[in-house]
PDB file of C-alpha atoms in Angstrom:
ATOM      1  CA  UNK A   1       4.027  24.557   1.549  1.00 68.00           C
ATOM      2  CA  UNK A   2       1.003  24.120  -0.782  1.00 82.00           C
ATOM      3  CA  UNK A   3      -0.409  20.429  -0.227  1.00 93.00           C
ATOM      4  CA  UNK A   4      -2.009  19.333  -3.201  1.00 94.00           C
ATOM      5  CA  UNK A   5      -1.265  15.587  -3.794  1.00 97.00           C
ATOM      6  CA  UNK A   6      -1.554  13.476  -1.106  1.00 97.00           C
ATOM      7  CA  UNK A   7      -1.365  10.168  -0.955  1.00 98.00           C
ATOM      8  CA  UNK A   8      -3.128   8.150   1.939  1.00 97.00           C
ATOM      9  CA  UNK A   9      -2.785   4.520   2.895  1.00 97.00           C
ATOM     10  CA  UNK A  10      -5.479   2.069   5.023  1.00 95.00           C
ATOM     11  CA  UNK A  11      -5.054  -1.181   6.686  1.00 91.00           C
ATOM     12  CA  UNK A  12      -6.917  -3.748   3.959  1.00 88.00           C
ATOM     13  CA  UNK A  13      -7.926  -5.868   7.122  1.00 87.00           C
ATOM     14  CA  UNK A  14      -9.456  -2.935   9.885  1.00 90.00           C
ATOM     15  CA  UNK A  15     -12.954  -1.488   8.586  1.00 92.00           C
ATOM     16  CA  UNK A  16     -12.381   1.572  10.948  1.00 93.00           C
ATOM     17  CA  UNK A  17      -8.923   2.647   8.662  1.00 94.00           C
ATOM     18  CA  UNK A  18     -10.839   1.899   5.222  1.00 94.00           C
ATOM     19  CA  UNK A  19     -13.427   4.144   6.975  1.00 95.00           C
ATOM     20  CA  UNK A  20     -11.486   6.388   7.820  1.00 94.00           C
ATOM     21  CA  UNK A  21      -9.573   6.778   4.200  1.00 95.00           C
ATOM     22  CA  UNK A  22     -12.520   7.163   2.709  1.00 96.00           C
ATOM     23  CA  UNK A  23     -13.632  10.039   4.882  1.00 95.00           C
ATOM     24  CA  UNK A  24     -10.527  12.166   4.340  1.00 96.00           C
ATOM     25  CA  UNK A  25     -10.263  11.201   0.703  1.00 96.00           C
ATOM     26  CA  UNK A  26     -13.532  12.549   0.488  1.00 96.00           C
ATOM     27  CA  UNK A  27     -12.541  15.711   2.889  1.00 95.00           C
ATOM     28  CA  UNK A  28      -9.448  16.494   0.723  1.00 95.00           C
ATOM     29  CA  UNK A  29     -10.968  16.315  -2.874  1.00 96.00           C
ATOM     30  CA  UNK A  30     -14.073  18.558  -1.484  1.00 95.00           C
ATOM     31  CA  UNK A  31     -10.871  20.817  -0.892  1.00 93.00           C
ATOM     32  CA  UNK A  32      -8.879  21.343  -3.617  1.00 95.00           C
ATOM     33  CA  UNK A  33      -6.731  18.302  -2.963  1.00 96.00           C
ATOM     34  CA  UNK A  34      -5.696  15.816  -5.481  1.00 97.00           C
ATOM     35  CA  UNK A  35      -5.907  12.524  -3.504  1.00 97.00           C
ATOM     36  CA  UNK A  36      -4.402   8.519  -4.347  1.00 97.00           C
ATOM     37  CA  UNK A  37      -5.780   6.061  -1.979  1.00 97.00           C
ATOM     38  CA  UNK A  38      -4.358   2.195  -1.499  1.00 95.00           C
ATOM     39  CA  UNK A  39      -4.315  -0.505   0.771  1.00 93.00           C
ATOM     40  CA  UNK A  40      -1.206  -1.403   2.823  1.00 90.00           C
ATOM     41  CA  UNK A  41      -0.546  -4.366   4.432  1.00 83.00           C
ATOM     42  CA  UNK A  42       1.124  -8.150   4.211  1.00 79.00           C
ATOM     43  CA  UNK A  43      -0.662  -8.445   0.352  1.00 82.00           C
ATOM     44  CA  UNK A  44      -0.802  -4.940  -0.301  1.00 86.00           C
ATOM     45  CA  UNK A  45       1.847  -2.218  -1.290  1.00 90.00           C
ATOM     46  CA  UNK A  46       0.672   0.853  -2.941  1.00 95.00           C
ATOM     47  CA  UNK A  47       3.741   3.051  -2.666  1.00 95.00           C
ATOM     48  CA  UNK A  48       4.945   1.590  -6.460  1.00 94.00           C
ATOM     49  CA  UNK A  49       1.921   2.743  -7.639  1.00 95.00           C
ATOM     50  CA  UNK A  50       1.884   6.187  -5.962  1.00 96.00           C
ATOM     51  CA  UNK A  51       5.309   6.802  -7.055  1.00 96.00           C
ATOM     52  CA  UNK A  52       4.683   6.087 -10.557  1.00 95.00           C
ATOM     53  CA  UNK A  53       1.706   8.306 -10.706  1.00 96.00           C
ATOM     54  CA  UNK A  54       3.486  11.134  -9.028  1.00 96.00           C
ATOM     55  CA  UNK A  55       6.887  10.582  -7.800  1.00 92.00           C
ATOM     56  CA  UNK A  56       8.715  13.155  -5.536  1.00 91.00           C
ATOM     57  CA  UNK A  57       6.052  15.589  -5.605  1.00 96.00           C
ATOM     58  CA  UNK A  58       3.828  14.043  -3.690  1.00 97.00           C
ATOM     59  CA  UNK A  59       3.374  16.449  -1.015  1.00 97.00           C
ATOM     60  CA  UNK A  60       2.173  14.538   1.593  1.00 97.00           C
ATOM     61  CA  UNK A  61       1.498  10.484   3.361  1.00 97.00           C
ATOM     62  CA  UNK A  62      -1.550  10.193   5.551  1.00 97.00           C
ATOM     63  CA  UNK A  63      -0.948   6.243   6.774  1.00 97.00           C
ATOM     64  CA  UNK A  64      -4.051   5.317   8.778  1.00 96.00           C
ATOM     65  CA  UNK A  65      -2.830   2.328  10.572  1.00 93.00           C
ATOM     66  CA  UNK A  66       0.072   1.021  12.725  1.00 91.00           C
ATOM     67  CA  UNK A  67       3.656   0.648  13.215  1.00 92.00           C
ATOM     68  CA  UNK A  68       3.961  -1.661  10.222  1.00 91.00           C
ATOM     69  CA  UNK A  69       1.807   1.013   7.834  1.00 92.00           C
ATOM     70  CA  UNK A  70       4.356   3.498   8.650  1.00 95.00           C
ATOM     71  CA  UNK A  71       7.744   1.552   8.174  1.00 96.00           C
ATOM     72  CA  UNK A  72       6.375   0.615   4.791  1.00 95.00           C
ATOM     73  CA  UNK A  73       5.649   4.591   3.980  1.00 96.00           C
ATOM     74  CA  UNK A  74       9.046   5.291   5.393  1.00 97.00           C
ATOM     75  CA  UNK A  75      11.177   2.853   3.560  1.00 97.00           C
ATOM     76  CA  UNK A  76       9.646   3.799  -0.046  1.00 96.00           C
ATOM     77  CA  UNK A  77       8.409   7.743   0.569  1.00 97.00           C
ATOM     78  CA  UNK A  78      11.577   9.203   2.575  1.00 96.00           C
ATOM     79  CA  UNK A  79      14.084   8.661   0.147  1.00 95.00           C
ATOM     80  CA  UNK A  80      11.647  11.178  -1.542  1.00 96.00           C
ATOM     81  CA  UNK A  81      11.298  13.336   0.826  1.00 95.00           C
ATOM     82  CA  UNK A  82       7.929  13.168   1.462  1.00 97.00           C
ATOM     83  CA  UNK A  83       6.488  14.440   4.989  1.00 97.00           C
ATOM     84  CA  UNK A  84       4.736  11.363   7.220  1.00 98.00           C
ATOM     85  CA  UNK A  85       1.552  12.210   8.939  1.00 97.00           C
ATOM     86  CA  UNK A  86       1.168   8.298  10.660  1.00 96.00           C
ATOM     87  CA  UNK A  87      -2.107   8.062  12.446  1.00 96.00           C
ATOM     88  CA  UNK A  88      -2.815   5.360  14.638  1.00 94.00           C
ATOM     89  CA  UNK A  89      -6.168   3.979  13.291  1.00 92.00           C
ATOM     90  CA  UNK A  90      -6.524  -0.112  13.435  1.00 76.00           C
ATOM     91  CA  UNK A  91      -2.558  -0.600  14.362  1.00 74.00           C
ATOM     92  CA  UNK A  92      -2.106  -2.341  17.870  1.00 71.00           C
ATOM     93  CA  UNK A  93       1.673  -1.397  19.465  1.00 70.00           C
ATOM     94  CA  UNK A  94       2.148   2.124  18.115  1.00 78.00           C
ATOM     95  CA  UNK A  95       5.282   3.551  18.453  1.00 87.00           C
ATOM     96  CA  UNK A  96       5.382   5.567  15.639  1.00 92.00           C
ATOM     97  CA  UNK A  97       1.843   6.637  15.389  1.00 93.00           C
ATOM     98  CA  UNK A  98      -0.549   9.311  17.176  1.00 92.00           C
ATOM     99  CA  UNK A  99      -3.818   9.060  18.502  1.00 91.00           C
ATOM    100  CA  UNK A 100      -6.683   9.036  16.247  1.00 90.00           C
ATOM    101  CA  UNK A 101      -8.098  12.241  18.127  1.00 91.00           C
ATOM    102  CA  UNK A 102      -5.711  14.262  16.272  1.00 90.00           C
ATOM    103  CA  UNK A 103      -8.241  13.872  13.361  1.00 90.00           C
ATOM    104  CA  UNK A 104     -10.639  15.419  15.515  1.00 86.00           C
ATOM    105  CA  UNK A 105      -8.829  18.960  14.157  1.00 83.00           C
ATOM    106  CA  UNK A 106      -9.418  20.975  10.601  1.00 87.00           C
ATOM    107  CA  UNK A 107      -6.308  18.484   9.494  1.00 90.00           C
ATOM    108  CA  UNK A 108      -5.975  20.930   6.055  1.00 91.00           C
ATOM    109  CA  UNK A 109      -6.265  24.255   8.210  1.00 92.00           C
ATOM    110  CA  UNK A 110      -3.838  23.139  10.265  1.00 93.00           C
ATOM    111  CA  UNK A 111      -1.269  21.935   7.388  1.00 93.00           C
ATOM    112  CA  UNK A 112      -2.010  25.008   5.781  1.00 93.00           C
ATOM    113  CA  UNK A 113      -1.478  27.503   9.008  1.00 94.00           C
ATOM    114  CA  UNK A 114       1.803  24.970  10.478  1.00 94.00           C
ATOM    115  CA  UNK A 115       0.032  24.238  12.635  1.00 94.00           C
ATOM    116  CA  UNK A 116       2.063  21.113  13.117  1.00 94.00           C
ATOM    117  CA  UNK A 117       5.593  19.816  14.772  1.00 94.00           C
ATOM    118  CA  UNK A 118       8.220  18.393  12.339  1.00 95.00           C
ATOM    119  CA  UNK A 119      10.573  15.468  13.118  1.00 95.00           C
ATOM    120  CA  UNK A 120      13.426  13.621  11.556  1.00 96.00           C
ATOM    121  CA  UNK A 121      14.249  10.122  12.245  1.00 96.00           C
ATOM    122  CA  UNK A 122      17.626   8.253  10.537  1.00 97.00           C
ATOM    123  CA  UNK A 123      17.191   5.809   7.793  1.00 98.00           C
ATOM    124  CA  UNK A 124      19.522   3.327   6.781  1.00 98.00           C
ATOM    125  CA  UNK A 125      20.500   2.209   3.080  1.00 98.00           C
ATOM    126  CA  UNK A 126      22.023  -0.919   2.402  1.00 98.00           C
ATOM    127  CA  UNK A 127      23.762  -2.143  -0.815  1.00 98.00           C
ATOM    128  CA  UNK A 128      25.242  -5.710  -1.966  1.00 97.00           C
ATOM    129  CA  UNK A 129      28.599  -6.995  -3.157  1.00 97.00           C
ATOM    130  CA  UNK A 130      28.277  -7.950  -7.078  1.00 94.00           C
ATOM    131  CA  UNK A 131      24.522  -6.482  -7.489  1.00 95.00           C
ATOM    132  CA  UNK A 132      24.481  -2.808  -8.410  1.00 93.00           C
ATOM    133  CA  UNK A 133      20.965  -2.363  -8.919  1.00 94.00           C
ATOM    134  CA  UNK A 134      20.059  -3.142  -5.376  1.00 96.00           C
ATOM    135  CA  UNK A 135      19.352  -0.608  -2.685  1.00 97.00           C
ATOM    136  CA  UNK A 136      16.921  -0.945   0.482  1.00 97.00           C
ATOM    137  CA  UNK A 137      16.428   1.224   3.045  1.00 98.00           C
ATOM    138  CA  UNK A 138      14.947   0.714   6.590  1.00 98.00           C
ATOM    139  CA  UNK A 139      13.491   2.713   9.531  1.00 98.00           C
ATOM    140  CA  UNK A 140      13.871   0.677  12.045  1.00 98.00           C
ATOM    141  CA  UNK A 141      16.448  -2.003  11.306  1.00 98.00           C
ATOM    142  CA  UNK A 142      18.152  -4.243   8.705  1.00 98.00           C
ATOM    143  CA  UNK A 143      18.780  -7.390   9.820  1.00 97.00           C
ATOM    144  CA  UNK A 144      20.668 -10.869   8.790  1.00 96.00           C
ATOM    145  CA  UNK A 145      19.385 -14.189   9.514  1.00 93.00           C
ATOM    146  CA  UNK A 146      18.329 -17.713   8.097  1.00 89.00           C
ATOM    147  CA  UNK A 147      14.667 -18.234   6.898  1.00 85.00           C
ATOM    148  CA  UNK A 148      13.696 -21.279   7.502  1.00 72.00           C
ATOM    149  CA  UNK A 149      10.672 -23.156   8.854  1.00 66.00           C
ATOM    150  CA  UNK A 150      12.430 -26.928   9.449  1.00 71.00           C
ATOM    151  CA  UNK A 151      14.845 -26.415  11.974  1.00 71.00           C
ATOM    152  CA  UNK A 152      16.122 -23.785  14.392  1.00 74.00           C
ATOM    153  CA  UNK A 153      19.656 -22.983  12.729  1.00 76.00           C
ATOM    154  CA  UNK A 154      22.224 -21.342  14.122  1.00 84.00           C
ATOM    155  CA  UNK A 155      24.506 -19.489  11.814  1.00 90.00           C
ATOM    156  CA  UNK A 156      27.267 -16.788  11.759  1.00 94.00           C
ATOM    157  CA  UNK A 157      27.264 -13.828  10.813  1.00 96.00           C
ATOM    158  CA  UNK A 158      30.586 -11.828  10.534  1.00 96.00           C
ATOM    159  CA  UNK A 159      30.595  -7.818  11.231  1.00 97.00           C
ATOM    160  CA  UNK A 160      33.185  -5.433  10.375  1.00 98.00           C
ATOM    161  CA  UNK A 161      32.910  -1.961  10.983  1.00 98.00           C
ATOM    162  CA  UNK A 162      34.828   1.231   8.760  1.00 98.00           C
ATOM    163  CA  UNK A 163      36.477  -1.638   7.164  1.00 96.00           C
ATOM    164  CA  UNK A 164      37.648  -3.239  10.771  1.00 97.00           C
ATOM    165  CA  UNK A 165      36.697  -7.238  11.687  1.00 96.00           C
ATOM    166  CA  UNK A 166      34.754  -6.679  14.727  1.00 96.00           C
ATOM    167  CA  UNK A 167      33.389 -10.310  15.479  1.00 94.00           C
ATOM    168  CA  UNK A 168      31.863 -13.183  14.270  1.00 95.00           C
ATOM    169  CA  UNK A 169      28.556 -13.554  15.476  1.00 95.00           C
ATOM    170  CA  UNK A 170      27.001 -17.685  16.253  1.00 94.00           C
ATOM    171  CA  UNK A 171      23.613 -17.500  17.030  1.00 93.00           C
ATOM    172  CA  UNK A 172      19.964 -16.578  15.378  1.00 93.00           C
ATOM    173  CA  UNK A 173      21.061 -13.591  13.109  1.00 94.00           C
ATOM    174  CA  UNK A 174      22.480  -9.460  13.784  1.00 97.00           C
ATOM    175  CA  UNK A 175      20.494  -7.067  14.292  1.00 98.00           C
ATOM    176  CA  UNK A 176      21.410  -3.336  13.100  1.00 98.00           C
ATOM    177  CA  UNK A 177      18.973  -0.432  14.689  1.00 98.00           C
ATOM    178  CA  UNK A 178      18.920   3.315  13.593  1.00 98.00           C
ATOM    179  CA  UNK A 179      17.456   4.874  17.337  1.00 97.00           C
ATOM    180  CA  UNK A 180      13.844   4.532  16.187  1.00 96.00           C
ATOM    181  CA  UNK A 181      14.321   1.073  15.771  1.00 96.00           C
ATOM    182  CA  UNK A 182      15.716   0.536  19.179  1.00 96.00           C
ATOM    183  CA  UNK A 183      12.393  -0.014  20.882  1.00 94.00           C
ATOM    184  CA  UNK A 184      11.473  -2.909  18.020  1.00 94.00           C
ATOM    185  CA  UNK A 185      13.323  -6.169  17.698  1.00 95.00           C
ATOM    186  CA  UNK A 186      16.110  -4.640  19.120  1.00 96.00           C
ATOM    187  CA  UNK A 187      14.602  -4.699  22.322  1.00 95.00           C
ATOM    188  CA  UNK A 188      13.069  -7.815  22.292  1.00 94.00           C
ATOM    189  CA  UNK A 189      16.832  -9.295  22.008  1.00 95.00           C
ATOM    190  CA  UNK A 190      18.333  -7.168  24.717  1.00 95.00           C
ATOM    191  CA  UNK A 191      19.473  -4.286  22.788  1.00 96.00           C
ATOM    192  CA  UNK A 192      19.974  -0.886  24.438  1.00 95.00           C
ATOM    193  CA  UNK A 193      16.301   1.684  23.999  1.00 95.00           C
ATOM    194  CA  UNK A 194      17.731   4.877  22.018  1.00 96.00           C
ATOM    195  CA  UNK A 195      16.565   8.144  22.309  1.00 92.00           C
ATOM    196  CA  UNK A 196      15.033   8.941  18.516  1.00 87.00           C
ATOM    197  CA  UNK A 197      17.658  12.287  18.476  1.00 88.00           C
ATOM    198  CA  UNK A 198      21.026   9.915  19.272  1.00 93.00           C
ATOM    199  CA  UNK A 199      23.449   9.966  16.301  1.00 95.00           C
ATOM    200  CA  UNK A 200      24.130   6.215  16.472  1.00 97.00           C
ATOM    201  CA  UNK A 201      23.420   2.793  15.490  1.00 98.00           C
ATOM    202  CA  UNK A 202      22.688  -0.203  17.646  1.00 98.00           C
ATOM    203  CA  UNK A 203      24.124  -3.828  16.869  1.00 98.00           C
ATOM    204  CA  UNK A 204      22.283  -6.367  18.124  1.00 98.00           C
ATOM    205  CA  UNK A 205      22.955 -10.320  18.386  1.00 97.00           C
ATOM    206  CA  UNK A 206      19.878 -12.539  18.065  1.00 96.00           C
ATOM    207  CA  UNK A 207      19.801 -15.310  20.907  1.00 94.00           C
ATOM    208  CA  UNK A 208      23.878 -15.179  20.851  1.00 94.00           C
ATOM    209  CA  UNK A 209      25.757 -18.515  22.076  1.00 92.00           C
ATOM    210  CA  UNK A 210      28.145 -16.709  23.377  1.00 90.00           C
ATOM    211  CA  UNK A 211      28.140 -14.518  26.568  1.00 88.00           C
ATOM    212  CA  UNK A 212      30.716 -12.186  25.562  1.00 91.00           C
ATOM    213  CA  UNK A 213      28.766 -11.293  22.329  1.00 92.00           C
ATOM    214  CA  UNK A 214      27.155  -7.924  23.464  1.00 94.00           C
ATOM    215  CA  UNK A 215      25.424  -5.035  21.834  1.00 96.00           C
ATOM    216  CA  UNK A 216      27.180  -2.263  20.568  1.00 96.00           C
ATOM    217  CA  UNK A 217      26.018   1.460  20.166  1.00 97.00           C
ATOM    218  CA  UNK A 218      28.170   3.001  17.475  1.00 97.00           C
ATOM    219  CA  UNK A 219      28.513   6.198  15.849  1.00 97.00           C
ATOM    220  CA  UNK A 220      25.697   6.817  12.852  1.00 95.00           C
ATOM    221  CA  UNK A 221      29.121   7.775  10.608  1.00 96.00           C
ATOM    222  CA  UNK A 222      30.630   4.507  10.623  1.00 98.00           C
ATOM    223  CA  UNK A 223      29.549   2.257   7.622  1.00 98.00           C
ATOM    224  CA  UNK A 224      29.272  -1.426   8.599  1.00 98.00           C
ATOM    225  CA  UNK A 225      29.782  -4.577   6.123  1.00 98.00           C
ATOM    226  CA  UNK A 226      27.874  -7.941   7.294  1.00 98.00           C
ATOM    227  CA  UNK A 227      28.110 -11.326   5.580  1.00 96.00           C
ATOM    228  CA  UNK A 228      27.116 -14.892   6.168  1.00 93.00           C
ATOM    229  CA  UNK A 229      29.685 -17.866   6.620  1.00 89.00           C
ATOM    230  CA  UNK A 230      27.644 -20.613   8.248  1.00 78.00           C
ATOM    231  CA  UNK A 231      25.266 -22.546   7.550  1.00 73.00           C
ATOM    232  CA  UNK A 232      25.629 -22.765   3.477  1.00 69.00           C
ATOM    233  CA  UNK A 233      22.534 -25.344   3.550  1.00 75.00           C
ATOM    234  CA  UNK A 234      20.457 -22.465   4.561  1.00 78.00           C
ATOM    235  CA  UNK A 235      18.825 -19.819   3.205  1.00 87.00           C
ATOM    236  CA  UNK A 236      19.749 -16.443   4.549  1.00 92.00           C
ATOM    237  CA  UNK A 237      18.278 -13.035   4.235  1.00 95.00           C
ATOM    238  CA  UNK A 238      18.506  -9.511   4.745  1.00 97.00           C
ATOM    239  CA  UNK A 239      15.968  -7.989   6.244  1.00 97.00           C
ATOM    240  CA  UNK A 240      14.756  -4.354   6.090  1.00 98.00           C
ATOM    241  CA  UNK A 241      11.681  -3.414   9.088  1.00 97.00           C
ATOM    242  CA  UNK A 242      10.619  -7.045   9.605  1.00 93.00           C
ATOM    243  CA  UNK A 243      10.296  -7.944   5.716  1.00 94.00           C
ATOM    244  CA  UNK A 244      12.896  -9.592   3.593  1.00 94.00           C
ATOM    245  CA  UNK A 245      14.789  -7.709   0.920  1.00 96.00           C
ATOM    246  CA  UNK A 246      17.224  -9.917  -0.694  1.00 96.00           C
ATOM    247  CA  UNK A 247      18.951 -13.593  -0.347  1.00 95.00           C
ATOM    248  CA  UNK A 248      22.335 -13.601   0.204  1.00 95.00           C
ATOM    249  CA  UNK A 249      24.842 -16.180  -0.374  1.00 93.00           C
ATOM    250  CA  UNK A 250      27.412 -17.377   1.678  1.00 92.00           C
ATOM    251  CA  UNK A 251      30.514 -15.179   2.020  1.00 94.00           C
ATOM    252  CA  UNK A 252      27.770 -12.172   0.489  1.00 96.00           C
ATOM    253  CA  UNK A 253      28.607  -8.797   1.482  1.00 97.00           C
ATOM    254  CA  UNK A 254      25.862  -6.212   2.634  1.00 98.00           C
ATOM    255  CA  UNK A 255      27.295  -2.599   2.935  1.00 98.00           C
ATOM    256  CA  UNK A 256      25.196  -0.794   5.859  1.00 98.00           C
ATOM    257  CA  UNK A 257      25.361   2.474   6.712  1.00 98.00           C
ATOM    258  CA  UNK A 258      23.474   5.863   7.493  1.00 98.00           C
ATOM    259  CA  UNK A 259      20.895   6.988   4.628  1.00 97.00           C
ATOM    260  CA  UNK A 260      21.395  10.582   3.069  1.00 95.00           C
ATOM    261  CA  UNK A 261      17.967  11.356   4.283  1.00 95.00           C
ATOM    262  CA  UNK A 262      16.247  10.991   7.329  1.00 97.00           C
ATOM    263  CA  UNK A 263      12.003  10.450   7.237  1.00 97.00           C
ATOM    264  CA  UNK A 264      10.156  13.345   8.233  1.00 97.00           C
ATOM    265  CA  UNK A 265       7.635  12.905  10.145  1.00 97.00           C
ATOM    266  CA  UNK A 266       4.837  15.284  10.986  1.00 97.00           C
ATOM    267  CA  UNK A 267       3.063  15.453  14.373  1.00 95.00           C
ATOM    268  CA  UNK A 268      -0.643  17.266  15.595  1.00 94.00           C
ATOM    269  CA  UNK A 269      -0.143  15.936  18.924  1.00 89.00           C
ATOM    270  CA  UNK A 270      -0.077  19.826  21.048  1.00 86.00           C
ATOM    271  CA  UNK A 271       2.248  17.858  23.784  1.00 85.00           C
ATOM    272  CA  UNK A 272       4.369  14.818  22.385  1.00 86.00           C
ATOM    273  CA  UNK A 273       6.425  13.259  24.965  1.00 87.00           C
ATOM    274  CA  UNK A 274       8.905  10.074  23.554  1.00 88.00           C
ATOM    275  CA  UNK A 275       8.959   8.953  27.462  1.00 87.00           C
ATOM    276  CA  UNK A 276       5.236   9.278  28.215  1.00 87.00           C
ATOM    277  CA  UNK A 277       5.218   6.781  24.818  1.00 86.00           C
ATOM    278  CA  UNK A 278       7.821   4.297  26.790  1.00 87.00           C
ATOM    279  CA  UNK A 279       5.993   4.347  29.560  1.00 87.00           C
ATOM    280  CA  UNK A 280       2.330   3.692  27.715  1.00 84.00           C
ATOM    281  CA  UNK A 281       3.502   1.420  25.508  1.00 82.00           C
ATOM    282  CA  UNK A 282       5.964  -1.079  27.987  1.00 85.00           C
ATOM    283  CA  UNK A 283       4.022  -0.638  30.312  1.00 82.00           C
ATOM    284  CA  UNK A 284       6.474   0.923  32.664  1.00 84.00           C
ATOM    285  CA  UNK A 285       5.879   1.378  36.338  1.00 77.00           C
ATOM    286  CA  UNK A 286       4.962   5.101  37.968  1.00 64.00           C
ATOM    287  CA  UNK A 287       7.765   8.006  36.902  1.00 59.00           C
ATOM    288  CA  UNK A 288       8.190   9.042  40.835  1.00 63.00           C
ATOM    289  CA  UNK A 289       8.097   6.931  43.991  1.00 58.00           C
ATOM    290  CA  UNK A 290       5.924   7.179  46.822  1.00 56.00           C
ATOM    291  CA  UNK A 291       8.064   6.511  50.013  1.00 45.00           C
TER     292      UNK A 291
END
């Protein structure tokens, strides 16, 4: 694969990331590279602008930053099918990132020579009842609740599955994880942690008032439909990774289900190990037992 136009992306807020984009910008030009640089973050987005310039052949993302850096390259540059080389340079959890010593390396060289492991995580795409124009897609989750800042609602949100009423759901909002986005706000509500090569989907109630609302793992083939009935004072929301995508109304359907392609994500790490990442970043006890 020849990479000539890559696009890189820095946290506006950490002077190490703009540091560091300006190093590598610098680094690729020098060799041969045609480089776009931007800042990414709460009141940033450069990925319009990138895919104006240069569309699907962009050849490759370099995010320097965190988890949030790289759902935003995700949700705009995989649809493209543009390669993700996430770099953990000013981000804090880190999930999705490596260790800024993998920049220690000839990065180009080792583009150039494969040097490199490949990976595929599952999107999801989401459409709405009565607006054709509108497609999202997520990495980690898509999510319905109310936004609001005056009161702590409770609403209900119905979910019906391949076209099947499955439940109506009273409490903060649903939750609907692709694997990858097990391990976000899917496990801060009690969702089930999914390895990132499961074919399947996690739904997740928020704060549920009932007990026997529980999550589901579900095949990544079904498609899922979720809409609103309560409260119609409120204003509710899908979300897509954390950041809100649409309003919908009361009654509004949103049509879930598994996106036709999967982010690619590219890893310099010589020994990746998803557990060794559970255990670093919860914080999880030894993996054997001294008796």
């Amino acid at each position: 694969m020849a990479w000539q136009k890559i696009v890189i992306t820095f946290r506006a807020d950490q002077p190490t990331s703009i540091k560091a984009a300006h190093y590598w910008s610098e680094y690729l030009r020098e060799r041969g590279c045609e480089v776009l640089t931007g800042a990414a973050g709460l009141e940033h987005d450069p990925y319009p602008n990138f895919i104006q310039q240069w569309g699907e052949t962009i050849d490759l993302a370099l995010v320097l930053g965190g988890d949030g850096s790289t759902l935003a390259a995700a949700r705009y540059l995989a649809p493209l099918g543009v390669p993700i080389l996430a770099v953990n340079i000013g981000g804090h959890l880190g999930f999705l990132t490596q260790s800024a010593e993998v920049l220690q390396s000839d990065l180009l060289e080792r583009l150039q020579q494969g040097d490199y492991l490949s990976e595929e995580r599952a999107m999801l795409r989401a459409n709405l009842e009565g607006d054709d124009d509108f497609t999202a897609f997520c990495l980690n989750e898509f999510i319905v609740k109310p936004d609001n800042t005056h009161r702590l609602p409770m609403t209900m949100v119905n979910l019906e599955v391949d076209g099947e009423p499955i439940d109506c759901y009273r409490g903060d909002g649903l939750i609907i994880a692709t694997p990858t986005g097990s391990t976000s706000y899917t496990l801060t509500a009690n969702g089930p942690i999914m390895g990132p090569g499961l074919q399947g989907i996690a739904i997740t109630p928020i704060c549920p008032a009932s007990l026997s609302s529980r999550p589901l793992v579900l095949s990544n083939h079904c498609s899922f439909t979720v809409y609103a009935s309560q409260p119609a004072d409120l204003l509710i929301k899908l979300w897509a990774d954390g950041v809100p995508v649409t309003r919908l109304q009361i009654g509004q359907r949103a049509y879930i289900q598994l996106a036709q392609k999967s982010a690619q994500f590219l890893t310099l790490e010589r020994d990746p190990s998803y557990f060794r990442t559970l255990r670093e970043k919860l914080r999880w006890g030894s993996p054997s037992c001294d008796l």
